[in-house]
Coordinates of N, CA and C in Angstrom, one line a residue:
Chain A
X200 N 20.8 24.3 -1.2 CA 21.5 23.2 -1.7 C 21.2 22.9 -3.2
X201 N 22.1 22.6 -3.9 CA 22.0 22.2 -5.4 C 21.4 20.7 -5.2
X202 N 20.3 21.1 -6.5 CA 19.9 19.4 -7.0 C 19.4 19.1 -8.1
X203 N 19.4 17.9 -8.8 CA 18.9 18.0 -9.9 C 17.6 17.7 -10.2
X204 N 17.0 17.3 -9.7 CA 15.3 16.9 -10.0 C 14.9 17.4 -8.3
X205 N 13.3 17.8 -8.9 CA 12.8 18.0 -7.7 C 11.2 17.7 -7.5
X206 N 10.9 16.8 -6.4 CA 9.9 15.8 -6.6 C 8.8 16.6 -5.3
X207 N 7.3 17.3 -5.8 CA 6.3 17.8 -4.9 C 5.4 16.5 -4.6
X208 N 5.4 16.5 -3.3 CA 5.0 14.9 -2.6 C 4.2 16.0 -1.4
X209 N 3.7 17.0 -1.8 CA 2.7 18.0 -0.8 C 1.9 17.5 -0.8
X210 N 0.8 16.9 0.5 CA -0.4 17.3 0.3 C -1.1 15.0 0.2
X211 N 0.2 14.4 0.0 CA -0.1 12.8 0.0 C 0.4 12.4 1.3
X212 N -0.1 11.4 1.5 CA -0.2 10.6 3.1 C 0.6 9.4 2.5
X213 N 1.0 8.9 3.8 CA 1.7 7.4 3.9 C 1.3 6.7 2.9
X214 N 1.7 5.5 2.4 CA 3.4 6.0 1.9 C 3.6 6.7 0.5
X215 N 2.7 6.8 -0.1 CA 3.0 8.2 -1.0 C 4.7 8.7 -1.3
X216 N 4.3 9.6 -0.2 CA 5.9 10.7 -0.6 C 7.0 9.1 -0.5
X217 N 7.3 8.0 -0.2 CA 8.3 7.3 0.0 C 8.1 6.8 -1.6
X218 N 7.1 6.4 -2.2 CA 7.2 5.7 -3.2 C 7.4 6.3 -4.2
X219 N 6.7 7.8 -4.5 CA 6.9 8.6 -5.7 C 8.4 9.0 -5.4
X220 N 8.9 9.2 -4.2 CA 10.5 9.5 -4.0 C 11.5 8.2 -4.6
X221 N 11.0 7.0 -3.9 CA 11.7 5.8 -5.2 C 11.7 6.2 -6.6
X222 N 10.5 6.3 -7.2 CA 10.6 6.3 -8.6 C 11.4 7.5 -9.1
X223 N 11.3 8.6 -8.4 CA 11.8 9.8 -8.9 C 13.5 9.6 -9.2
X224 N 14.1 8.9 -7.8 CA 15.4 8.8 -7.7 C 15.8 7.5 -9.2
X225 N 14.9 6.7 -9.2 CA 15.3 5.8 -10.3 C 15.6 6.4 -11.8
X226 N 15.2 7.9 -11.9 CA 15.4 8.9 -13.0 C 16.7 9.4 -13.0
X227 N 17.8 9.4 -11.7 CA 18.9 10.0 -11.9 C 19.9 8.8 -11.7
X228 N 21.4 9.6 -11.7 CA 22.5 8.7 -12.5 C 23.2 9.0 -11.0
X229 N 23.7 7.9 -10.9 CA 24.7 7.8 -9.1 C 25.3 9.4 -9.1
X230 N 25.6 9.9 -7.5 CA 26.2 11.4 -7.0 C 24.7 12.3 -7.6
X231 N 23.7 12.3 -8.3 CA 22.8 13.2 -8.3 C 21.8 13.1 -7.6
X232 N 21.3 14.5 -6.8 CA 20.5 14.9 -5.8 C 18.9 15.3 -6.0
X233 N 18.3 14.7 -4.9 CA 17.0 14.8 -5.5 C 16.3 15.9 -4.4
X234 N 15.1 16.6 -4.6 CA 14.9 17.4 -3.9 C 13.3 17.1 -3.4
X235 N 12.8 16.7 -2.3 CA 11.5 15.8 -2.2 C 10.8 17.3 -1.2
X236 N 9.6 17.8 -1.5 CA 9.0 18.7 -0.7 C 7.7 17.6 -0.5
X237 N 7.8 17.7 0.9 CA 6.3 17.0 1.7 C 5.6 17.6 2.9
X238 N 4.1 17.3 3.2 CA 3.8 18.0 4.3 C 3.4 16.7 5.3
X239 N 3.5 15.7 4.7 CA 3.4 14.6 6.2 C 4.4 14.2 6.9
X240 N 3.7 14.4 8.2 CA 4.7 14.8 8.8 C 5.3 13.4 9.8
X241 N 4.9 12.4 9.1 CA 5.6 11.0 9.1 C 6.9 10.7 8.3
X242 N 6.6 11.7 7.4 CA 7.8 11.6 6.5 C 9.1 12.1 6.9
X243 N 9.4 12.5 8.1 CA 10.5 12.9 8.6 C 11.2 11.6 9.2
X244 N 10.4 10.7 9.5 CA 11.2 9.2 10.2 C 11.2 8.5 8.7
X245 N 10.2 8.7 7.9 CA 9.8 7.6 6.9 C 11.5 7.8 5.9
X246 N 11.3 9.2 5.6 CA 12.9 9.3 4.2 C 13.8 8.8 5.0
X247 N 14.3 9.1 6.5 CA 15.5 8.1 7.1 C 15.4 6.9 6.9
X248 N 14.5 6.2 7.2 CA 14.4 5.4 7.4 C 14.7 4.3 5.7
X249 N 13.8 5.3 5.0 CA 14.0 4.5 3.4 C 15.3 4.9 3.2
X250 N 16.2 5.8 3.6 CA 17.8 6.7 3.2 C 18.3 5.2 3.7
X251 N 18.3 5.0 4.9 CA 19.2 4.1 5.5 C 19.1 2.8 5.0
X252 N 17.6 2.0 4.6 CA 17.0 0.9 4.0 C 17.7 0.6 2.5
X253 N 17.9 1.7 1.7 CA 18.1 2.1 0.7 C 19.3 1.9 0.1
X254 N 20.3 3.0 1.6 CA 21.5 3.3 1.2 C 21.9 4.1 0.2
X255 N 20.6 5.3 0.4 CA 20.8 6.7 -0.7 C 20.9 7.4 0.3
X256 N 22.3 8.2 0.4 CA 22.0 9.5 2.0 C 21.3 10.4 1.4
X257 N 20.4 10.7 2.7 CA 19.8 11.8 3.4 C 20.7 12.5 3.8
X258 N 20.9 13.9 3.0 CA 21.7 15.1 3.2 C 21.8 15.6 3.9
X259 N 20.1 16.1 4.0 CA 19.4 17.6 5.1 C 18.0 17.2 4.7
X260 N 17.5 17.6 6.1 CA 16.1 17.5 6.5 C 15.9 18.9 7.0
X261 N 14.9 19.3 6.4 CA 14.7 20.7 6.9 C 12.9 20.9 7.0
X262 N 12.8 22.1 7.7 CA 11.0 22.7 7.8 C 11.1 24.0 7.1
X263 N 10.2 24.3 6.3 CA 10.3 26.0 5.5 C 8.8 25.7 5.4
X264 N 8.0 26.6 6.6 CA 6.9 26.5 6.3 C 5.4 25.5 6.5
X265 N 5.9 24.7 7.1 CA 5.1 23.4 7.5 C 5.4 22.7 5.7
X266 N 6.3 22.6 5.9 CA 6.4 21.6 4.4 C 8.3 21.0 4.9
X267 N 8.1 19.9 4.9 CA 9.6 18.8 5.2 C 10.3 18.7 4.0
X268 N 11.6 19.1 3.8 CA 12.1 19.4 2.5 C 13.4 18.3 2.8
X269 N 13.5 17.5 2.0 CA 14.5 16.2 1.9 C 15.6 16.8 0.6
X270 N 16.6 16.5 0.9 CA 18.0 16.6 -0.2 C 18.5 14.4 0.0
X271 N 18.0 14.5 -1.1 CA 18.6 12.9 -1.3 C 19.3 12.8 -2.5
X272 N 20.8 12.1 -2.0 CA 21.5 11.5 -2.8 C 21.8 10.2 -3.4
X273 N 21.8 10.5 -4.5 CA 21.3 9.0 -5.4 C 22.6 8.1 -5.1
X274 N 22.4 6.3 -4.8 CA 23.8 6.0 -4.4 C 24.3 5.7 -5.7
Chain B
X222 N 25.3 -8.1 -1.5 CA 24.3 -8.6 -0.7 C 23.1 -8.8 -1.0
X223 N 22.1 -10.2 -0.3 CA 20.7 -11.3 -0.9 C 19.7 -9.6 0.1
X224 N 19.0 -8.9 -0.7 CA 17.3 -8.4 -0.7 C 16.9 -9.2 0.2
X225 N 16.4 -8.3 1.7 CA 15.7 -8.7 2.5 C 13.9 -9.1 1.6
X226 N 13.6 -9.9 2.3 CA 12.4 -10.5 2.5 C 11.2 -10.6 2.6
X227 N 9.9 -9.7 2.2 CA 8.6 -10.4 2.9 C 7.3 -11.0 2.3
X228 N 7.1 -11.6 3.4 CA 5.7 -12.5 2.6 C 4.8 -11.9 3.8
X229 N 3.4 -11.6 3.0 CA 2.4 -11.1 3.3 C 1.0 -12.3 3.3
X230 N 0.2 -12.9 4.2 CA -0.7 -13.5 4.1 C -2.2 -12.3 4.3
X231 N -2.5 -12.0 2.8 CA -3.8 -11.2 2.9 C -5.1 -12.2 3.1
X232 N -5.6 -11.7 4.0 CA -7.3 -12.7 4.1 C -8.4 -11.9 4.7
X233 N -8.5 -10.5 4.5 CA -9.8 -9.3 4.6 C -9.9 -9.1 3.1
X234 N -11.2 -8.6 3.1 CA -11.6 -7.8 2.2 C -12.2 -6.9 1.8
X235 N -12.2 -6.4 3.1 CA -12.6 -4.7 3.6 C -12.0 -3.7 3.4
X236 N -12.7 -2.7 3.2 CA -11.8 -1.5 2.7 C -10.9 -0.9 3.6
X237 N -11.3 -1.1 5.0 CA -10.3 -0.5 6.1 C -9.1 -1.8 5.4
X238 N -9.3 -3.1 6.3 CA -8.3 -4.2 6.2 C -7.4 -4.4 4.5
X239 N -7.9 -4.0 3.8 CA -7.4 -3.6 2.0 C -5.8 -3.4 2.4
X240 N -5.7 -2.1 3.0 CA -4.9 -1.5 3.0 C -3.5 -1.7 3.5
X241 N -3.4 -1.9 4.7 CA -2.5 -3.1 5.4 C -1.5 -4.0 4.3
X242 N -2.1 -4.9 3.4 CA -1.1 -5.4 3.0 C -0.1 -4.7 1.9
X243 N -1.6 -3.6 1.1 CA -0.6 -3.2 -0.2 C 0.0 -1.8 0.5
X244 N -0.2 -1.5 1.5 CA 0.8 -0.6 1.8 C 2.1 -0.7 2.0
X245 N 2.5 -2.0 2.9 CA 3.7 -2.8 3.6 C 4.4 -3.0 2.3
X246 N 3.7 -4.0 1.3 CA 3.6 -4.5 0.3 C 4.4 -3.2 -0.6
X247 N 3.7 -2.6 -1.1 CA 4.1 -1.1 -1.7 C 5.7 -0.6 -1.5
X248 N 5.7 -0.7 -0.2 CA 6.5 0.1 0.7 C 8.2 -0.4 0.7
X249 N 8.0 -1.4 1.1 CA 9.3 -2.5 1.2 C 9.7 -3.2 -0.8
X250 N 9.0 -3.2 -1.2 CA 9.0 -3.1 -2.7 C 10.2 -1.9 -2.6
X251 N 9.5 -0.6 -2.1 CA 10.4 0.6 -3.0 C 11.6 0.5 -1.9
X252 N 11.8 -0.2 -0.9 CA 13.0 0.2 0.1 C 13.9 -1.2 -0.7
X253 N 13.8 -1.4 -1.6 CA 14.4 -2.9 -1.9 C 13.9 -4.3 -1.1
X254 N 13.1 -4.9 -0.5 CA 12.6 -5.8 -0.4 C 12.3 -6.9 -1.5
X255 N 12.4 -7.8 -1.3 CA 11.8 -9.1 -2.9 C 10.3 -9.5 -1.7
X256 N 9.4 -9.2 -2.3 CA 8.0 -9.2 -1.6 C 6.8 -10.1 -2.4
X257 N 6.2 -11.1 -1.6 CA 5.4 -12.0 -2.1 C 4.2 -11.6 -0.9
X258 N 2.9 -11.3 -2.2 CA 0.8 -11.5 -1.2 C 0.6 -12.7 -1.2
X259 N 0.6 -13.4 -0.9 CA -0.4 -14.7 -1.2 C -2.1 -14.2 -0.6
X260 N -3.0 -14.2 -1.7 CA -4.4 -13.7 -1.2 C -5.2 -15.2 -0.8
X261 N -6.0 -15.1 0.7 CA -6.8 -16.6 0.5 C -8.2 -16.0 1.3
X262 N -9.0 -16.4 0.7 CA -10.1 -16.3 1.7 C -11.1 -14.9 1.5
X263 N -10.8 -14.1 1.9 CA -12.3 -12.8 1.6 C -10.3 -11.5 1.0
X264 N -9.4 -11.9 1.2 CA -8.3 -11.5 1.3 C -8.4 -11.6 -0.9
X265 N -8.8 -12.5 -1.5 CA -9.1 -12.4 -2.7 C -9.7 -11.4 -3.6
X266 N -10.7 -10.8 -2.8 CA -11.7 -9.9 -3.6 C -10.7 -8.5 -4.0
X267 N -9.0 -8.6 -3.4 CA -8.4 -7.7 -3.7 C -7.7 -7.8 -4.8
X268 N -7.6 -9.3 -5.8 CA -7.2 -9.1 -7.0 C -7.9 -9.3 -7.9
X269 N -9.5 -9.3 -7.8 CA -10.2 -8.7 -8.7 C -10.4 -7.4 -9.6
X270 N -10.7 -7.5 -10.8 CA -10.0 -6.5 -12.0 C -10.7 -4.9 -11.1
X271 N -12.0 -5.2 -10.6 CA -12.6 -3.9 -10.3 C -12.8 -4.0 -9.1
X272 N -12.0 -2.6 -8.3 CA -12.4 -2.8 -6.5 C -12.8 -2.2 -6.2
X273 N -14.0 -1.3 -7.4 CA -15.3 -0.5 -6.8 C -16.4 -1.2 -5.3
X274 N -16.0 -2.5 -5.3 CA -17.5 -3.3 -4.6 C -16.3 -3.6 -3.6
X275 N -15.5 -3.1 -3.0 CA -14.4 -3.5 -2.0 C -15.0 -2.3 -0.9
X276 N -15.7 -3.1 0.0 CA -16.5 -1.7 1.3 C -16.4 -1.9 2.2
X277 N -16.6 -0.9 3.6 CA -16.7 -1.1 5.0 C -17.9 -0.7 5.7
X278 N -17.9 -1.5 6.7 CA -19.5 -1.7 7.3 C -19.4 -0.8 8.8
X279 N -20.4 -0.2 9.5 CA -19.9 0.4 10.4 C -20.7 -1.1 11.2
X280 N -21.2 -1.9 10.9 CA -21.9 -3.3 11.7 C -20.7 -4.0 12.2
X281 N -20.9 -3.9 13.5 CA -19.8 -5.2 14.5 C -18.9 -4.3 14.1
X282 N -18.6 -2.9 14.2 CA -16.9 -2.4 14.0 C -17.3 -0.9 14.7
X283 N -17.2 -1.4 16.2 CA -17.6 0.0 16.9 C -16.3 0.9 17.1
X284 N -15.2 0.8 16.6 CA -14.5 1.3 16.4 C -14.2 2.5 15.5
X285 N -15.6 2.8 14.6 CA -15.2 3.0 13.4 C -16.2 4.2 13.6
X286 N -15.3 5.5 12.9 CA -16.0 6.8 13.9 C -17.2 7.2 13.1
X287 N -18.2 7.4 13.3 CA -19.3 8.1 13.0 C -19.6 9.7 13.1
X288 N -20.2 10.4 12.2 CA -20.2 11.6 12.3 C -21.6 12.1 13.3
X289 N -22.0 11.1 13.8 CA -23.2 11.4 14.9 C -23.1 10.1 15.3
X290 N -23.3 9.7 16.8 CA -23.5 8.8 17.9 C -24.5 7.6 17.1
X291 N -24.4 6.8 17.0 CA -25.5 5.7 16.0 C -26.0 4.5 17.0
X292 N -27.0 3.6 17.3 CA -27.2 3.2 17.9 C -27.1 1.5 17.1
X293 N -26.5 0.8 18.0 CA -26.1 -0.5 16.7 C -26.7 -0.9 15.7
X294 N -28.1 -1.2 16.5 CA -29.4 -1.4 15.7 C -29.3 -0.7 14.1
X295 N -28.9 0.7 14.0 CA -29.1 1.6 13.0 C -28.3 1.0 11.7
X296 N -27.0 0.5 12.7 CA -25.9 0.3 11.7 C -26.4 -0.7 10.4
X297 N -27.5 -1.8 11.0 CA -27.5 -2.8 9.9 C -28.8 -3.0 9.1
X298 N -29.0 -1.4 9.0 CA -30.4 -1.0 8.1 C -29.4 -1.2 6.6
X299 N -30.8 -0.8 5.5 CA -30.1 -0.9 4.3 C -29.7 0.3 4.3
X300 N -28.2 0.4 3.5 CA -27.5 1.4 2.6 C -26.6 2.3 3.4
X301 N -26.8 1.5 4.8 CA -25.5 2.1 5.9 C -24.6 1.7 5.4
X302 N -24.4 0.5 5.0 CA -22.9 0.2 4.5 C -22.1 1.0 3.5
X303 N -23.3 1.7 2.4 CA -23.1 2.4 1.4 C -22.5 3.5 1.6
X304 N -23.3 3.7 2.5 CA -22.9 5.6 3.3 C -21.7 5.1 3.9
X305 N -21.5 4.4 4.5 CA -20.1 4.4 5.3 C -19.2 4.7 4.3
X306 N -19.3 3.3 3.2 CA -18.0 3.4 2.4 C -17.6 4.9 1.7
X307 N -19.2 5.1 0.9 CA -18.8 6.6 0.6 C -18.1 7.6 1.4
X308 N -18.6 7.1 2.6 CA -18.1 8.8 3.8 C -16.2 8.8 3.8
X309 N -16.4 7.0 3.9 CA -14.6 6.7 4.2 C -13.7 7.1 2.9
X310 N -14.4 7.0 1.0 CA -13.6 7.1 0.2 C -13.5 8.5 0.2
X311 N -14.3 9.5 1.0 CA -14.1 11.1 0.5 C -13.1 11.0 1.3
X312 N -12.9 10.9 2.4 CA -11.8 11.3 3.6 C -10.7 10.9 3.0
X313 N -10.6 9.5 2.6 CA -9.2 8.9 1.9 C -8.8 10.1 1.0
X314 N -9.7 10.0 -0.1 CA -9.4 10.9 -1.1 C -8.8 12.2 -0.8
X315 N -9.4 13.1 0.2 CA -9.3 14.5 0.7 C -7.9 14.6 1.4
X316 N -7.5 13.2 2.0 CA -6.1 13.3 3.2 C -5.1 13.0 2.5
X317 N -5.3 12.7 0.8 CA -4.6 12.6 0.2 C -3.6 11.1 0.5
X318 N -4.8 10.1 0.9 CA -4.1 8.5 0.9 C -4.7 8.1 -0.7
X319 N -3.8 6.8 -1.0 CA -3.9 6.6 -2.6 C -5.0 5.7 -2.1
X320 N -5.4 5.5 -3.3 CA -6.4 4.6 -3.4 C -6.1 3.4 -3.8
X321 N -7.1 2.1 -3.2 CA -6.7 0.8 -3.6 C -6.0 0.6 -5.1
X322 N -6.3 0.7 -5.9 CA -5.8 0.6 -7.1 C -4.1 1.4 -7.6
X323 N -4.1 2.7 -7.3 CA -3.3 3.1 -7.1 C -2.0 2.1 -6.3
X324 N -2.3 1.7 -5.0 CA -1.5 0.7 -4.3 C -0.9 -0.8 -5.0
X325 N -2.3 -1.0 -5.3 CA -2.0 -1.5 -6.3 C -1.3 -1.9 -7.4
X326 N -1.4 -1.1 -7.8 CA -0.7 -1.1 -9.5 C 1.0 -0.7 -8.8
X327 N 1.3 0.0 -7.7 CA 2.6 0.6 -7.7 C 3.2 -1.0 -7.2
X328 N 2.4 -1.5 -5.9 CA 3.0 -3.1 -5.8 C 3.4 -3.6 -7.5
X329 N 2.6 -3.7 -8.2 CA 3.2 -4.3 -9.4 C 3.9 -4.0 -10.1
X330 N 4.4 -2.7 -10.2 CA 5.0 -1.9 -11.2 C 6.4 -2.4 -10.5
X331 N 6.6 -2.3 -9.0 CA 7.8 -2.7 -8.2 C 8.0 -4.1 -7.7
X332 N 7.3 -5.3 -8.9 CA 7.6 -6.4 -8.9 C 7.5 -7.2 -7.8
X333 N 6.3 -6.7 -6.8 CA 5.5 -7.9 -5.7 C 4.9 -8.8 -6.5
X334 N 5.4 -9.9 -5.9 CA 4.5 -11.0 -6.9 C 3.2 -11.5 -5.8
X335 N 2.2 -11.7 -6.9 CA 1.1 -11.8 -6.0 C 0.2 -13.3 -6.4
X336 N 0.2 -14.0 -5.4 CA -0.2 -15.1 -5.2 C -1.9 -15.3 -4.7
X337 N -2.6 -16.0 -5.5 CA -3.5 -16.0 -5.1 C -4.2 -17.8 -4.6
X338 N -4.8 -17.9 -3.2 CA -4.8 -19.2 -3.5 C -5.6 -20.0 -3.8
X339 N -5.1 -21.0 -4.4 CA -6.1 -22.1 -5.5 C -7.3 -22.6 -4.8
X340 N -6.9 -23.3 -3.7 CA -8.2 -24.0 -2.9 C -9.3 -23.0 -2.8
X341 N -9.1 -21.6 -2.3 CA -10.3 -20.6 -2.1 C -10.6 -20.0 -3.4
X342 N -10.1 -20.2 -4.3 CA -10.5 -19.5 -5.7 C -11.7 -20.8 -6.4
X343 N -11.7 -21.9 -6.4 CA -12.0 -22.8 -6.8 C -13.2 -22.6 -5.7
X344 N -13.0 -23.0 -4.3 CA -14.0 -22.8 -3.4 C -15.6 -21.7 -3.6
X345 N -14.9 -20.2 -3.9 CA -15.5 -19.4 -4.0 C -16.4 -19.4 -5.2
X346 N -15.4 -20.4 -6.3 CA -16.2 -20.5 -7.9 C -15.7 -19.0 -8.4
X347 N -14.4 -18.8 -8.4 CA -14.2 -17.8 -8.9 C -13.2 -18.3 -10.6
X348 N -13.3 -17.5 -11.0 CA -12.5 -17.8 -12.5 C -11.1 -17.0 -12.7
X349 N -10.1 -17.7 -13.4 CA -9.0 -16.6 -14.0 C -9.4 -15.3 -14.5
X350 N -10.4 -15.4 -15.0 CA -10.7 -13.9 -15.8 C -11.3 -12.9 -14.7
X351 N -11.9 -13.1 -13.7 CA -12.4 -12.4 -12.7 C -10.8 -11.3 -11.9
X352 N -10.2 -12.2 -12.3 CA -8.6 -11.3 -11.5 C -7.8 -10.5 -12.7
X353 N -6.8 -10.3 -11.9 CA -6.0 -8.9 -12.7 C -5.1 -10.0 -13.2
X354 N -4.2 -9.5 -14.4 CA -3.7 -10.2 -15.2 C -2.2 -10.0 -13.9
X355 N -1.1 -10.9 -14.7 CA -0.1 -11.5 -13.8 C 0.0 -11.9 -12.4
X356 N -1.0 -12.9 -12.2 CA -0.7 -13.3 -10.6 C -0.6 -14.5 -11.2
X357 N -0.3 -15.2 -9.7 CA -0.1 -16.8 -9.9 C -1.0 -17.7 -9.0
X358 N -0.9 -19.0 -9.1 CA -1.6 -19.3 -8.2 C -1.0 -20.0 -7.3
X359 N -1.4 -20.9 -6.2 CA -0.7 -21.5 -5.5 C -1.5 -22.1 -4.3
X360 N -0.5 -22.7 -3.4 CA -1.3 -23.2 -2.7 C -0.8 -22.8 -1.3
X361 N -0.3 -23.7 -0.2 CA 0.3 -23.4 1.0 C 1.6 -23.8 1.2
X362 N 2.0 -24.7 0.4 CA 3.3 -25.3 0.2 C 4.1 -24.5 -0.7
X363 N 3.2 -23.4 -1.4 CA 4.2 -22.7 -2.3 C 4.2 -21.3 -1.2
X364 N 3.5 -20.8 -0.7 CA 3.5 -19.7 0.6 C 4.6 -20.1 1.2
X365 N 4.3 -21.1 1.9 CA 5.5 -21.9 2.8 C 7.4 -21.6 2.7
X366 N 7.3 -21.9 1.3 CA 8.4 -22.3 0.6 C 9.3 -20.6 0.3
X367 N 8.5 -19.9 0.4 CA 8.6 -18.3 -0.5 C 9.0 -18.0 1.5
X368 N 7.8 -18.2 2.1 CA 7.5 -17.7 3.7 C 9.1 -17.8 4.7
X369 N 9.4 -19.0 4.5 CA 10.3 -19.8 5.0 C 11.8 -19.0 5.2
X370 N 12.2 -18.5 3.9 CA 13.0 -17.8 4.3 C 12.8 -16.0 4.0
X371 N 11.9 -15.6 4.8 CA 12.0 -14.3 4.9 C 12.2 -13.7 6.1
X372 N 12.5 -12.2 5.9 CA 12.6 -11.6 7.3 C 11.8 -11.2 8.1
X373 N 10.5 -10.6 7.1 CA 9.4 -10.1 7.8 C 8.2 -11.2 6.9
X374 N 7.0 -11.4 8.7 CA 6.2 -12.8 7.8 C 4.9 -12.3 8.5
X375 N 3.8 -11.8 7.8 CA 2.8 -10.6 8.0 C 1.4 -12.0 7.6
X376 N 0.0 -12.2 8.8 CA -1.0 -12.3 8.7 C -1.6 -11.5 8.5
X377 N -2.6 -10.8 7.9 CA -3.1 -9.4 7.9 C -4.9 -10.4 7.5

């Protein structure tokens, strides 16, 4: 999938990947996609959960590797 | 649409219990929440400028895992507390959880406002200069008032 920023959230625990993923998205301009690589594996309920709270869609959720790879759209 | 809601009542000052509020706190900040701490009571020593002396005891907290079986007695020798905290900041550090400060600072950066209260600041004989710059102060009628209408309403 195409995106335009892409944010390494490897390797941080709760809530970490949710917060550096806010700030990241606050760097792009509405329709641009963000691309979040993480290995906690809370973060698979946590980005829905902030997508939905948010009201930025969650694209695709995927596994490559024991790493949770998020495609978020800026609203 | 009115930003959901929450007010946090922080009142530990332990390094386990730290965490709890500025995580929630942190968290609901970045999901769009408008989020108010009010700190009262041992719940204060978290907006002091330096949270090096913010620690956990393995005393009265048998919950709290040990790397060898300890017998209670042991727990409340001198410099257990020391060792504990040490043992607990490498793990943090290593599992890659932020650190108080880090939580911290992101609460503020994402405009939690943080209340701290007047009666236990005064009580304790604590000073403005002892805390981090932009908090406020208050009392329970200003908690109340902020508390009152939120969605989520956190003792910790």
């Amino acid at each position: 999938m195409q995106f335009d920023k892409e944010l390494d959230a490897r390797g941080l625990s709760c809530p970490l990947p949710i917060l550096k993923t806010k700030k990241a998205l606050a760097d792009l301009t509405s329709g641009q996609v963000l691309k979040v690589t993480a290995t906690d594996p809370g973060s698979i309920k946590d980005m829905q959960a902030f997508a939905n709270q948010t009201g930025n869609p969650l694209l695709e959720t995927s596994e490559e590797n024991k790493d949770y790879v998020f495609y978020l759209k800026k609203k | 649409m009115q930003p959901k809601k929450m007010a946090i009542i922080a009142t530990k000052g332990t390094l386990d219990m730290a965490y709890p509020p500025l995580i929630l706190a942190s968290t609901a900040a970045a999901m769009g929440f408008e989020v108010q701490i009010f700190f009262t009571f041992y719940g204060l020593q978290l907006l002091r400028k330096s949270l090096r002396h913010i620690k956990i005891s393995p005393l009265a907290n048998p919950a709290m895992p040990m790397p060898v079986p300890m017998p209670v007695l042991l727990s409340s020798l001198p410099g257990m507390q020391a060792m504990a905290t040490k043992m607990m900041k490498q793990k943090i550090k290593k599992k890659g959880v932020a650190s108080l400060e880090e939580l911290r600072d992101l609460c503020h950066e994402a405009g939690v406002k943080f209340i701290a209260c007047q009666m236990t600041v005064d009580l304790f004989e604590f000073k403005k200069a002892d805390f981090i710059e932009g908090i406020e102060f208050g009392g329970a009628a200003t908690f109340l008032e902020f508390a009152g209408n939120t969605d989520i309403c956190l003792f910790i």
